[in-house]
Short mmCIF file of C-alpha atoms (C1' of nucleotides) in Angstrom, two decimals:
data_model
loop_
_atom_site.label_atom_id
_atom_site.label_comp_id
_atom_site.label_asym_id
_atom_site.label_seq_id
_atom_site.Cartn_x
_atom_site.Cartn_y
_atom_site.Cartn_z
CA MET A 1 -7.00 -5.26 18.62
CA PRO A 2 -7.76 -1.54 18.78
CA LYS A 3 -11.38 -0.53 18.39
CA ARG A 4 -12.70 0.66 15.03
CA PRO A 5 -12.61 4.43 14.44
CA VAL A 6 -15.94 6.16 13.94
CA SER A 7 -17.16 5.97 10.33
CA GLU A 8 -17.84 9.10 8.30
CA ALA A 9 -21.64 8.58 8.41
CA GLU A 10 -21.75 8.14 12.19
CA ARG A 11 -20.12 11.46 13.02
CA ARG A 12 -22.17 14.07 14.85
CA ARG A 13 -20.20 17.05 15.98
CA ARG A 14 -17.43 18.32 13.72
CA ARG A 15 -15.34 20.42 16.00
CA PRO A 16 -12.52 22.16 14.10
CA THR A 17 -8.93 21.47 15.07
CA ARG A 18 -6.58 23.96 16.65
CA GLY A 19 -5.56 24.93 13.10
CA GLY A 20 -9.16 25.51 12.02
CA ALA A 21 -9.55 22.48 9.71
CA VAL A 22 -12.57 20.19 9.97
CA LEU A 23 -11.18 16.67 9.73
CA SER A 24 -12.64 13.95 7.48
CA HIS A 25 -11.39 10.75 5.86
CA ARG A 26 -11.26 12.55 2.50
CA LEU A 27 -9.27 15.52 3.82
CA ILE A 28 -6.79 13.25 5.59
CA LEU A 29 -6.37 11.05 2.49
CA ASP A 30 -5.77 14.03 0.18
CA THR A 31 -3.32 15.59 2.62
CA ALA A 32 -1.48 12.26 2.92
CA LEU A 33 -1.13 11.99 -0.88
CA ARG A 34 0.17 15.56 -1.04
CA MET A 35 2.72 14.84 1.67
CA LEU A 36 3.88 11.70 -0.13
CA HIS A 37 4.58 13.79 -3.23
CA GLU A 38 6.38 16.47 -1.29
CA HIS A 39 8.41 14.34 1.09
CA GLY A 40 8.72 10.89 -0.51
CA SER A 41 7.40 7.51 0.59
CA ALA A 42 9.21 7.71 3.94
CA GLY A 43 7.89 11.23 4.46
CA LEU A 44 4.36 10.27 5.47
CA THR A 45 4.42 10.20 9.25
CA ALA A 46 1.62 10.66 11.73
CA ARG A 47 3.37 13.65 13.23
CA ARG A 48 3.93 15.45 9.93
CA LEU A 49 0.40 14.62 8.78
CA GLY A 50 -0.92 16.14 12.00
CA THR A 51 1.12 19.30 11.47
CA ALA A 52 -0.03 19.56 7.82
CA LEU A 53 -3.65 19.29 8.97
CA GLY A 54 -3.15 21.77 11.81
CA ALA A 55 -4.12 19.07 14.28
CA ASP A 56 -2.48 17.01 16.96
CA PRO A 57 -1.20 13.73 15.46
CA SER A 58 -3.25 11.73 17.91
CA ALA A 59 -6.49 13.08 16.36
CA LEU A 60 -5.83 10.84 13.32
CA TYR A 61 -6.57 7.77 15.40
CA ARG A 62 -10.24 8.68 15.46
CA TYR A 63 -10.31 8.30 11.66
CA PHE A 64 -7.87 5.47 10.98
CA ARG A 65 -6.80 2.57 13.18
CA GLY A 66 -3.20 3.56 12.53
CA MET A 67 -0.80 4.19 9.68
CA ASP A 68 -1.44 0.73 8.17
CA ASP A 69 -5.18 1.38 7.95
CA LEU A 70 -4.48 4.71 6.26
CA ILE A 71 -2.21 2.98 3.74
CA LEU A 72 -4.96 0.48 2.79
CA ALA A 73 -7.33 3.41 2.27
CA ILE A 74 -4.75 5.02 -0.03
CA ALA A 75 -4.47 1.73 -1.98
CA ASP A 76 -8.21 1.67 -2.64
CA ASP A 77 -8.15 5.33 -3.61
CA LEU A 78 -5.50 4.63 -6.27
CA MET A 79 -7.65 1.84 -7.71
CA GLY A 80 -10.60 4.23 -7.81
CA ARG A 81 -8.52 6.76 -9.76
CA ALA A 82 -7.52 4.04 -12.26
CA ALA A 83 -11.13 3.03 -12.96
CA ASP A 84 -12.60 6.53 -12.85
CA GLY A 85 -14.66 7.19 -15.99
CA TRP A 86 -13.53 4.02 -17.75
CA GLN A 87 -15.84 2.60 -20.43
CA GLY A 88 -15.34 -0.75 -22.16
CA THR A 89 -15.61 -1.09 -25.93
CA GLY A 90 -16.59 -4.78 -25.96
CA ALA A 91 -13.31 -5.77 -27.65
CA TRP A 92 -11.72 -7.80 -24.82
CA ARG A 93 -8.11 -7.36 -25.88
CA ASP A 94 -8.37 -3.59 -26.27
CA ASP A 95 -10.31 -3.30 -23.01
CA LEU A 96 -7.78 -5.33 -21.03
CA ARG A 97 -4.86 -3.39 -22.48
CA ASP A 98 -6.57 -0.13 -21.64
CA LEU A 99 -7.31 -1.20 -18.05
CA GLY A 100 -3.79 -2.53 -17.52
CA LEU A 101 -2.22 0.71 -18.72
CA ARG A 102 -4.65 2.76 -16.61
CA VAL A 103 -3.84 0.88 -13.41
CA HIS A 104 -0.14 1.21 -14.17
CA ALA A 105 -0.52 4.94 -14.90
CA ALA A 106 -2.66 5.62 -11.81
CA TYR A 107 0.02 4.09 -9.60
CA LEU A 108 2.88 5.85 -11.36
CA ALA A 109 1.05 9.17 -10.89
CA HIS A 110 1.54 8.60 -7.15
CA PRO A 111 4.73 6.56 -7.03
CA GLN A 112 5.42 7.19 -3.35
CA ALA A 113 1.92 5.96 -2.51
CA ALA A 114 2.33 2.98 -4.86
CA VAL A 115 5.49 1.88 -3.05
CA LEU A 116 3.64 1.98 0.26
CA THR A 117 0.60 0.03 -0.96
CA ALA A 118 2.34 -2.55 -3.18
CA GLY A 119 0.97 -6.00 -2.64
CA ARG A 120 -1.74 -5.09 -0.15
CA VAL A 121 -5.21 -6.56 -0.65
CA SER A 122 -7.69 -3.98 0.59
CA GLY A 123 -10.94 -5.75 -0.29
CA ARG A 124 -12.57 -2.33 -0.40
CA PRO A 125 -15.14 -1.04 -2.91
CA HIS A 126 -12.90 0.26 -5.72
CA GLU A 127 -10.78 -2.87 -5.64
CA THR A 128 -13.71 -5.27 -5.86
CA ALA A 129 -15.29 -3.16 -8.62
CA ALA A 130 -12.10 -3.40 -10.71
CA ASP A 131 -11.93 -7.16 -10.16
CA GLU A 132 -15.57 -7.57 -11.21
CA THR A 133 -14.90 -5.56 -14.39
CA ILE A 134 -11.87 -7.64 -15.40
CA LEU A 135 -13.58 -10.96 -14.73
CA GLY A 136 -16.59 -9.73 -16.71
CA ILE A 137 -14.43 -8.84 -19.74
CA LEU A 138 -12.83 -12.30 -19.74
CA ARG A 139 -16.02 -14.32 -19.19
CA THR A 140 -17.94 -12.28 -21.78
CA ALA A 141 -15.11 -12.84 -24.28
CA GLY A 142 -15.69 -16.57 -23.88
CA PHE A 143 -12.88 -17.67 -21.55
CA PRO A 144 -14.11 -20.75 -19.64
CA ASP A 145 -14.30 -20.02 -15.91
CA PRO A 146 -11.07 -21.78 -14.86
CA ASP A 147 -9.15 -19.92 -17.61
CA ALA A 148 -10.91 -16.65 -16.81
CA VAL A 149 -9.86 -16.89 -13.17
CA ALA A 150 -6.26 -17.88 -13.97
CA VAL A 151 -5.89 -15.13 -16.60
CA TYR A 152 -7.61 -12.56 -14.34
CA GLN A 153 -5.22 -13.25 -11.49
CA ALA A 154 -2.11 -13.14 -13.67
CA PHE A 155 -3.38 -9.93 -15.31
CA ILE A 156 -4.11 -7.93 -12.17
CA ASP A 157 -0.99 -9.18 -10.40
CA GLN A 158 1.15 -8.30 -13.42
CA ALA A 159 -0.31 -4.79 -13.58
CA LEU A 160 0.18 -4.19 -9.86
CA ALA A 161 3.59 -5.85 -9.76
CA PHE A 162 4.99 -3.72 -12.59
CA ALA A 163 3.33 -0.63 -11.16
CA ALA A 164 5.06 -1.23 -7.84
CA LEU A 165 8.41 -2.00 -9.48
CA ASP A 166 8.34 1.05 -11.73
CA ALA A 167 7.02 3.22 -8.90
CA ALA A 168 9.93 2.16 -6.71
CA THR A 169 12.32 3.85 -9.14
CA LEU A 170 10.24 7.02 -9.44
CA ALA A 171 9.73 7.18 -5.69
CA LEU A 172 13.41 7.27 -4.86
CA PRO A 173 14.73 10.64 -3.74
CA ALA A 174 16.11 12.49 -6.76
CA ALA A 175 19.68 11.84 -5.69
CA ALA A 176 19.21 8.08 -5.34
CA ARG A 177 17.28 7.91 -8.62
CA GLU A 178 20.11 9.60 -10.47
CA ALA A 179 22.54 7.24 -8.80
CA ASP A 180 20.51 4.23 -9.98
CA HIS A 181 20.41 5.65 -13.52
CA ALA A 182 24.11 6.28 -13.39
CA VAL A 183 24.62 2.60 -12.53
CA TRP A 184 23.38 1.76 -16.01
CA GLY A 185 25.50 4.30 -17.79
CA ALA A 186 28.65 3.70 -15.79
CA THR A 187 28.63 0.05 -14.80
CA TYR A 188 26.66 -1.83 -17.45
CA ALA A 189 27.64 0.01 -20.58
CA ARG A 190 31.33 -0.31 -19.71
CA LEU A 191 31.56 -3.96 -18.70
CA PRO A 192 34.37 -5.57 -20.70
CA ALA A 193 33.42 -7.88 -23.59
CA ARG A 194 35.79 -10.50 -22.20
CA THR A 195 33.76 -11.10 -19.02
CA HIS A 196 30.31 -9.93 -20.22
CA PRO A 197 30.17 -10.44 -24.01
CA HIS A 198 26.35 -10.33 -24.31
CA ILE A 199 25.96 -7.16 -22.27
CA ALA A 200 28.83 -5.54 -24.16
CA ALA A 201 27.33 -6.49 -27.54
CA THR A 202 23.95 -4.95 -26.70
CA ALA A 203 25.04 -2.09 -24.43
CA GLY A 204 23.55 0.61 -26.64
CA LEU A 205 20.17 -1.11 -26.81
CA LEU A 206 20.24 -1.85 -23.06
CA VAL A 207 20.96 1.70 -21.99
CA ALA A 208 18.28 3.04 -24.35
CA ARG A 209 15.65 0.67 -22.90
CA MET A 210 16.50 0.55 -19.25
CA ASN A 211 15.03 3.87 -18.28
CA ARG A 212 11.66 2.92 -19.78
CA SER A 213 9.10 0.61 -18.22
CA ALA A 214 8.99 -2.98 -19.49
CA TYR A 215 5.26 -3.14 -18.72
CA PRO A 216 3.93 -2.28 -22.22
CA THR A 217 6.06 -5.09 -23.69
CA ALA A 218 5.12 -7.56 -20.96
CA LEU A 219 1.42 -6.64 -21.26
CA GLU A 220 1.37 -7.17 -25.02
CA MET A 221 3.12 -10.52 -24.59
CA PHE A 222 0.53 -11.45 -21.98
CA LEU A 223 -2.34 -10.54 -24.34
CA ASP A 224 -0.74 -12.57 -27.17
CA SER A 225 -0.71 -15.61 -24.96
CA ALA A 226 -4.26 -15.04 -23.67
CA GLU A 227 -5.51 -14.81 -27.26
CA GLY A 228 -3.93 -18.19 -27.99
CA ARG A 229 -5.69 -19.68 -24.96
CA LEU A 230 -9.04 -18.28 -26.03
CA THR A 231 -8.65 -19.66 -29.55
CA ARG A 232 -7.87 -23.11 -28.16
CA ALA A 233 -10.78 -22.94 -25.69
CA ARG A 234 -13.18 -22.00 -28.48
CA ALA A 235 -11.91 -24.83 -30.67
CA ALA A 236 -12.35 -27.29 -27.81
CA ALA A 237 -15.89 -26.01 -27.15
CA ALA A 238 -16.78 -26.46 -30.84
CA GLN A 239 -15.84 -30.14 -30.53
CA VAL A 240 -18.56 -30.63 -27.89
CA PRO A 241 -21.84 -29.06 -29.12
CA PRO A 242 -23.98 -27.39 -26.42
CA GLY A 243 -26.64 -30.15 -26.41
CA ARG A 244 -24.03 -32.80 -25.56
CA ARG A 245 -22.49 -30.99 -22.60
CA PRO A 246 -22.86 -32.93 -19.33
CA MET B 1 27.87 12.84 0.16
CA PRO B 2 29.41 10.74 2.97
CA LYS B 3 32.77 9.17 2.26
CA ARG B 4 33.01 5.55 1.18
CA PRO B 5 33.50 3.02 4.00
CA VAL B 6 36.70 0.98 3.97
CA SER B 7 36.48 -2.07 1.68
CA GLU B 8 37.00 -5.58 3.00
CA ALA B 9 40.40 -5.93 1.26
CA GLU B 10 41.76 -2.65 2.64
CA ARG B 11 41.24 -3.51 6.29
CA ARG B 12 44.25 -3.90 8.52
CA ARG B 13 43.47 -4.27 12.17
CA ARG B 14 40.41 -6.27 13.14
CA ARG B 15 39.72 -5.20 16.67
CA PRO B 16 36.83 -7.17 18.20
CA THR B 17 33.75 -5.31 19.38
CA ARG B 18 32.68 -4.97 22.97
CA GLY B 19 30.66 -8.18 22.44
CA GLY B 20 33.69 -10.07 21.13
CA ALA B 21 32.61 -10.32 17.45
CA VAL B 22 34.99 -9.42 14.63
CA LEU B 23 32.95 -7.37 12.19
CA SER B 24 32.94 -7.96 8.42
CA HIS B 25 30.57 -7.24 5.53
CA ARG B 26 29.62 -10.94 5.44
CA LEU B 27 28.85 -11.14 9.16
CA ILE B 28 26.77 -7.96 9.06
CA LEU B 29 24.85 -9.17 5.97
CA ASP B 30 24.08 -12.57 7.50
CA THR B 31 23.02 -10.99 10.78
CA ALA B 32 20.79 -8.54 8.90
CA LEU B 33 19.06 -11.39 7.02
CA ARG B 34 18.52 -13.24 10.29
CA MET B 35 17.01 -10.16 11.89
CA LEU B 36 14.69 -9.65 8.93
CA HIS B 37 13.37 -13.18 9.41
CA GLU B 38 12.95 -12.76 13.13
CA HIS B 39 11.51 -9.25 13.27
CA GLY B 40 9.97 -8.56 9.83
CA SER B 41 10.90 -6.05 7.15
CA ALA B 42 10.48 -3.10 9.54
CA GLY B 43 12.58 -4.90 12.15
CA LEU B 44 15.96 -4.24 10.60
CA THR B 45 17.26 -1.15 12.34
CA ALA B 46 20.79 0.06 12.87
CA ARG B 47 20.32 -0.05 16.62
CA ARG B 48 19.01 -3.60 16.71
CA LEU B 49 21.64 -4.75 14.24
CA GLY B 50 24.28 -3.25 16.52
CA THR B 51 22.86 -5.06 19.53
CA ALA B 52 22.65 -8.36 17.61
CA LEU B 53 26.33 -7.99 16.65
CA GLY B 54 27.37 -7.01 20.16
CA ALA B 55 28.60 -3.68 18.79
CA ASP B 56 27.65 -0.05 18.97
CA PRO B 57 25.30 0.83 16.09
CA SER B 58 27.66 3.53 14.90
CA ALA B 59 30.30 0.89 14.11
CA LEU B 60 28.18 -0.20 11.11
CA TYR B 61 29.00 3.05 9.35
CA ARG B 62 32.55 1.89 8.80
CA TYR B 63 31.18 -0.99 6.66
CA PHE B 64 28.15 0.52 4.94
CA ARG B 65 27.38 4.12 4.03
CA GLY B 66 24.05 3.74 5.80
CA MET B 67 20.97 1.55 5.83
CA ASP B 68 20.34 2.13 2.10
CA ASP B 69 23.80 0.88 1.18
CA LEU B 70 23.22 -2.21 3.32
CA ILE B 71 19.91 -2.85 1.55
CA LEU B 72 21.57 -2.75 -1.89
CA ALA B 73 24.13 -5.26 -0.63
CA ILE B 74 21.29 -7.53 0.52
CA ALA B 75 19.70 -7.19 -2.96
CA ASP B 76 22.85 -8.42 -4.65
CA ASP B 77 23.18 -11.24 -2.13
CA LEU B 78 19.66 -12.49 -3.02
CA MET B 79 20.56 -12.50 -6.71
CA GLY B 80 23.69 -14.49 -5.88
CA ARG B 81 21.60 -17.07 -4.03
CA ALA B 82 19.25 -17.37 -7.04
CA ALA B 83 22.10 -18.07 -9.48
CA ASP B 84 24.18 -20.23 -7.13
CA GLY B 85 25.08 -23.52 -8.83
CA TRP B 86 22.79 -22.96 -11.81
CA GLN B 87 23.67 -24.78 -15.04
CA GLY B 88 21.94 -24.18 -18.39
CA THR B 89 20.77 -27.09 -20.54
CA GLY B 90 20.92 -25.22 -23.86
CA ALA B 91 17.13 -25.41 -24.28
CA TRP B 92 16.29 -21.70 -24.03
CA ARG B 93 12.69 -22.10 -22.88
CA ASP B 94 13.55 -24.57 -20.11
CA ASP B 95 16.53 -22.48 -19.04
CA LEU B 96 14.53 -19.25 -18.83
CA ARG B 97 11.72 -20.95 -16.90
CA ASP B 98 14.24 -22.41 -14.49
CA LEU B 99 15.97 -19.07 -13.92
CA GLY B 100 12.68 -17.23 -13.48
CA LEU B 101 11.47 -19.71 -10.88
CA ARG B 102 14.85 -19.62 -9.12
CA VAL B 103 14.87 -15.82 -8.80
CA HIS B 104 11.28 -15.90 -7.58
CA ALA B 105 12.10 -18.65 -5.07
CA ALA B 106 15.28 -16.96 -3.83
CA TYR B 107 13.35 -13.80 -3.06
CA LEU B 108 10.45 -15.65 -1.45
CA ALA B 109 12.94 -17.48 0.79
CA HIS B 110 13.71 -14.05 2.29
CA PRO B 111 10.43 -12.19 1.84
CA GLN B 112 11.24 -9.44 4.32
CA ALA B 113 14.49 -8.76 2.48
CA ALA B 114 12.70 -8.92 -0.88
CA VAL B 115 10.25 -6.22 0.22
CA LEU B 116 13.12 -3.98 1.19
CA THR B 117 15.09 -4.47 -2.03
CA ALA B 118 12.20 -4.45 -4.53
CA GLY B 119 12.97 -2.37 -7.55
CA ARG B 120 16.49 -1.41 -6.61
CA VAL B 121 19.20 -1.66 -9.26
CA SER B 122 22.41 -2.57 -7.50
CA GLY B 123 24.72 -2.92 -10.51
CA ARG B 124 26.84 -5.23 -8.38
CA PRO B 125 28.55 -8.47 -9.45
CA HIS B 126 25.76 -11.02 -8.92
CA GLU B 127 23.23 -8.81 -10.66
CA THR B 128 25.37 -8.20 -13.74
CA ALA B 129 26.23 -11.91 -13.90
CA ALA B 130 22.54 -12.85 -13.95
CA ASP B 131 21.82 -10.27 -16.66
CA GLU B 132 24.69 -11.59 -18.79
CA THR B 133 23.35 -15.14 -18.43
CA ILE B 134 19.81 -14.22 -19.50
CA LEU B 135 20.96 -12.14 -22.48
CA GLY B 136 23.24 -15.02 -23.49
CA ILE B 137 20.36 -17.53 -23.43
CA LEU B 138 18.22 -15.30 -25.66
CA ARG B 139 20.93 -14.35 -28.16
CA THR B 140 22.17 -17.94 -28.43
CA ALA B 141 18.58 -19.09 -29.06
CA GLY B 142 18.50 -16.79 -32.07
CA PHE B 143 16.57 -13.76 -30.85
CA PRO B 144 17.77 -10.73 -32.87
CA ASP B 145 19.42 -8.18 -30.58
CA PRO B 146 16.48 -5.72 -30.35
CA ASP B 147 14.13 -8.61 -29.45
CA ALA B 148 16.67 -10.14 -27.09
CA VAL B 149 16.96 -6.86 -25.16
CA ALA B 150 13.19 -6.26 -25.04
CA VAL B 151 12.45 -9.84 -23.93
CA TYR B 152 15.34 -9.79 -21.43
CA GLN B 153 14.04 -6.64 -19.78
CA ALA B 154 10.44 -7.85 -19.61
CA PHE B 155 11.65 -11.22 -18.25
CA ILE B 156 13.83 -9.94 -15.42
CA ASP B 157 11.40 -7.19 -14.46
CA GLN B 158 8.51 -9.67 -14.40
CA ALA B 159 10.46 -12.09 -12.21
CA LEU B 160 11.47 -9.35 -9.77
CA ALA B 161 8.06 -7.67 -9.84
CA PHE B 162 6.18 -10.87 -8.98
CA ALA B 163 8.81 -11.78 -6.41
CA ALA B 164 8.30 -8.44 -4.69
CA LEU B 165 4.51 -8.66 -4.89
CA ASP B 166 4.37 -12.20 -3.52
CA ALA B 167 7.01 -11.38 -0.93
CA ALA B 168 4.93 -8.45 0.31
CA THR B 169 2.22 -10.90 1.38
CA LEU B 170 4.62 -13.33 3.04
CA ALA B 171 6.46 -10.49 4.76
CA LEU B 172 3.40 -9.15 6.55
CA PRO B 173 3.27 -9.88 10.26
CA ALA B 174 1.29 -13.08 10.81
CA ALA B 175 -1.73 -11.16 12.09
CA ALA B 176 -1.92 -8.85 9.06
CA ARG B 177 -1.36 -11.77 6.68
CA GLU B 178 -4.27 -13.65 8.16
CA ALA B 179 -6.38 -10.50 7.94
CA ASP B 180 -5.53 -10.16 4.23
CA HIS B 181 -6.43 -13.82 3.65
CA ALA B 182 -9.66 -13.35 5.55
CA VAL B 183 -10.52 -10.50 3.15
CA TRP B 184 -10.81 -13.06 0.40
CA GLY B 185 -12.87 -15.51 2.37
CA ALA B 186 -15.16 -12.95 3.96
CA THR B 187 -15.50 -10.10 1.48
CA TYR B 188 -15.01 -11.55 -2.00
CA ALA B 189 -16.68 -14.93 -1.65
CA ARG B 190 -19.80 -13.30 -0.20
CA LEU B 191 -20.34 -10.40 -2.57
CA PRO B 192 -23.95 -10.57 -3.82
CA ALA B 193 -24.55 -11.79 -7.39
CA ARG B 194 -26.73 -8.74 -8.01
CA THR B 195 -23.85 -6.26 -7.71
CA HIS B 196 -20.89 -8.54 -8.54
CA PRO B 197 -22.21 -11.35 -10.81
CA HIS B 198 -18.81 -12.39 -12.21
CA ILE B 199 -17.09 -12.59 -8.82
CA ALA B 200 -20.08 -14.47 -7.39
CA ALA B 201 -20.09 -16.95 -10.29
CA THR B 202 -16.42 -17.79 -9.85
CA ALA B 203 -16.04 -17.35 -6.09
CA GLY B 204 -14.95 -20.94 -5.48
CA LEU B 205 -12.25 -20.78 -8.16
CA LEU B 206 -11.13 -17.33 -6.96
CA VAL B 207 -10.70 -18.32 -3.33
CA ALA B 208 -8.85 -21.50 -4.33
CA ARG B 209 -6.39 -19.52 -6.51
CA MET B 210 -5.88 -16.34 -4.56
CA ASN B 211 -3.54 -17.72 -1.95
CA ARG B 212 -1.20 -19.04 -4.62
CA SER B 213 1.27 -17.02 -6.68
CA ALA B 214 0.23 -16.08 -10.21
CA TYR B 215 3.88 -16.10 -11.29
CA PRO B 216 4.01 -19.65 -12.72
CA THR B 217 0.98 -18.86 -14.93
CA ALA B 218 2.36 -15.46 -15.95
CA LEU B 219 5.80 -16.95 -16.69
CA GLU B 220 4.38 -19.69 -18.91
CA MET B 221 2.28 -17.12 -20.80
CA PHE B 222 5.41 -15.01 -21.22
CA LEU B 223 7.35 -17.97 -22.64
CA ASP B 224 4.47 -18.79 -25.04
CA SER B 225 4.64 -15.30 -26.43
CA ALA B 226 8.45 -15.28 -26.63
CA GLU B 227 8.36 -18.53 -28.58
CA GLY B 228 6.00 -16.91 -31.09
CA ARG B 229 8.38 -13.99 -31.48
CA LEU B 230 11.34 -16.28 -32.07
CA THR B 231 9.43 -18.26 -34.72
CA ARG B 232 8.52 -15.05 -36.53
CA ALA B 233 12.08 -13.70 -36.28
CA ARG B 234 13.48 -16.94 -37.74
CA ALA B 235 10.95 -16.86 -40.59
CA ALA B 236 11.88 -13.26 -41.38
CA ALA B 237 15.58 -14.11 -41.33
CA ALA B 238 14.99 -17.00 -43.77
CA GLN B 239 13.42 -14.50 -46.23
CA VAL B 240 16.67 -12.54 -46.35
CA PRO B 241 19.62 -14.92 -46.90
CA PRO B 242 22.86 -13.92 -45.14
CA GLY B 243 24.59 -12.79 -48.36
CA ARG B 244 21.85 -10.24 -49.10
CA ARG B 245 21.88 -8.54 -45.70
CA PRO B 246 22.82 -4.84 -45.83
"C1'" DA C 1 -17.99 13.84 20.80
"C1'" DC C 2 -13.88 15.15 19.50
"C1'" DC C 3 -9.33 17.06 20.00
"C1'" DT C 4 -5.07 17.88 22.89
"C1'" DG C 5 -0.79 17.14 25.44
"C1'" DA C 6 2.23 14.46 27.80
"C1'" DA C 7 4.40 10.26 28.01
"C1'" DC C 8 6.64 5.98 26.48
"C1'" DA C 9 9.54 3.42 23.82
"C1'" DC C 10 11.62 3.76 19.93
"C1'" DC C 11 14.38 5.51 15.22
"C1'" DG C 12 19.23 6.94 11.74
"C1'" DT C 13 23.23 9.32 11.71
"C1'" DT C 14 27.24 12.29 13.15
"C1'" DC C 15 31.36 13.26 15.48
"C1'" DA C 16 34.63 13.82 19.15
"C1'" DA C 17 36.81 10.83 22.33
"C1'" DG C 18 38.75 6.54 23.70
"C1'" DT C 19 41.78 2.40 23.03
"C1'" DA D 1 42.56 1.80 12.75
"C1'" DC D 2 38.58 0.83 14.62
"C1'" DC D 3 35.00 1.04 18.02
"C1'" DT D 4 32.30 3.74 21.55
"C1'" DG D 5 29.17 7.04 23.68
"C1'" DA D 6 26.73 11.00 23.74
"C1'" DA D 7 24.00 13.96 21.23
"C1'" DC D 8 20.56 15.55 17.84
"C1'" DA D 9 16.45 15.40 15.55
"C1'" DC D 10 13.23 12.47 14.74
"C1'" DC D 11 9.37 8.25 14.95
"C1'" DG D 12 3.99 5.61 16.19
"C1'" DT D 13 0.78 5.04 19.51
"C1'" DT D 14 -1.79 5.32 24.00
"C1'" DC D 15 -4.51 7.47 27.38
"C1'" DA D 16 -6.08 10.75 30.74
"C1'" DA D 17 -7.51 15.43 30.59
"C1'" DG D 18 -9.64 19.28 28.47
"C1'" DT D 19 -13.48 21.65 25.85
#
DNA sequence: ACCTGAACACCGTTCAAGT
DNA sequence: ACCTGAACACCGTTCAAGT
């Protein structure tokens, strides 16, 4: 196990690099995000990041344990961008929808970063803050704790899972993305009705939909079902008045 | 654009490699899946694959355009494994649940491959066959075409998105996976109630749930909502008898 | 204290040459 | 027809040396 890099607060001297930049976690993170946009999700390498910062690549290892540590920091940064400035209205369904769409949008704004961070639990401040917010919305709305936890987990995983899936398409190099799009136009829309009757019958609708994210539909379906659960939980609670609870 | 490698049917001579193996798409695919299991999702490289096959790495380029082409072939293979031997019962809700869980399970059986193929549209035979099956289940159940297409897309994307998300955890090297698990135990369960009251209040439930997939919950919520849609669509259709349709 | 430079052990892909 | 071998342009990370 390599030893922990020096934290931002502990730093004393800030000697500039050969290129004149003064390194910091923030500067490295911002430069990494810029490189991901410019060069794609495979384009973030320690060597290129060093060059972009005007520093030797090995200097990065004083700030991050390695590329994996940097990627977890990027993940938490994306979550921070999603939650930045958010205010709840008190209407749980509207608030959840809004948060889900914000997380999805924050990831899609940095699709190459989203691909890299998909499925990683960072446990860092922005992530825990988002989790606390979502659990608070559900518990305040009246979901009993076991339901709140189950619905919370399905909600955040659905948002992140669709973000990663949709980001994967956007993050492809332009050529590959066009090739994937062309698959729909060329292969699916022209499958013969004899072998693929259902695809053939709905080809127009399929092609129109396939280049749009399914997340808004899936999110609304999720909220429908959550509302049903809440109604049933409230009805069950009304059967057992507060004074008679064990 | 590199030229297309020779297809399996077009091959004439089958000269064995230096290592004695006779190359084929199937052999390369199976060897690639084995390497992914043994060395993780970053462990599939052209050089290692060559060594494992007893061939020079450059020989692979006569079978696949490059690593990306190989990855799309692996994606279609996973979909084939999911659908292999599946039989519908005619009960749309049971059939969809079964297919969703099968796709999820097929991907989780090869998590390192799932990570690599997440979000890629292959347009190849097993993928189109699965799409035809799902659309058929929905249209036969009575979903009007626009609903059938919307629900189909949300269904397949949700299955693949959760598969990729859950696979990302399983595909981590053992050390990183344990570190991610430890994040839950150490960070989340011990956040103070003063700053994170909702996480603190449900910490036991959270830790118990977090190492299990949220897909079964999300899938059941999805099916709840789809059932509501179908009921409403049937009611609307009953309002307009067939003879009066435009 | 912090950054550098060399070193080590790797990559994917191309293309002319061999069999 | 198919595979090989060399070549090219890259990787992440470590560690002793410089400032």
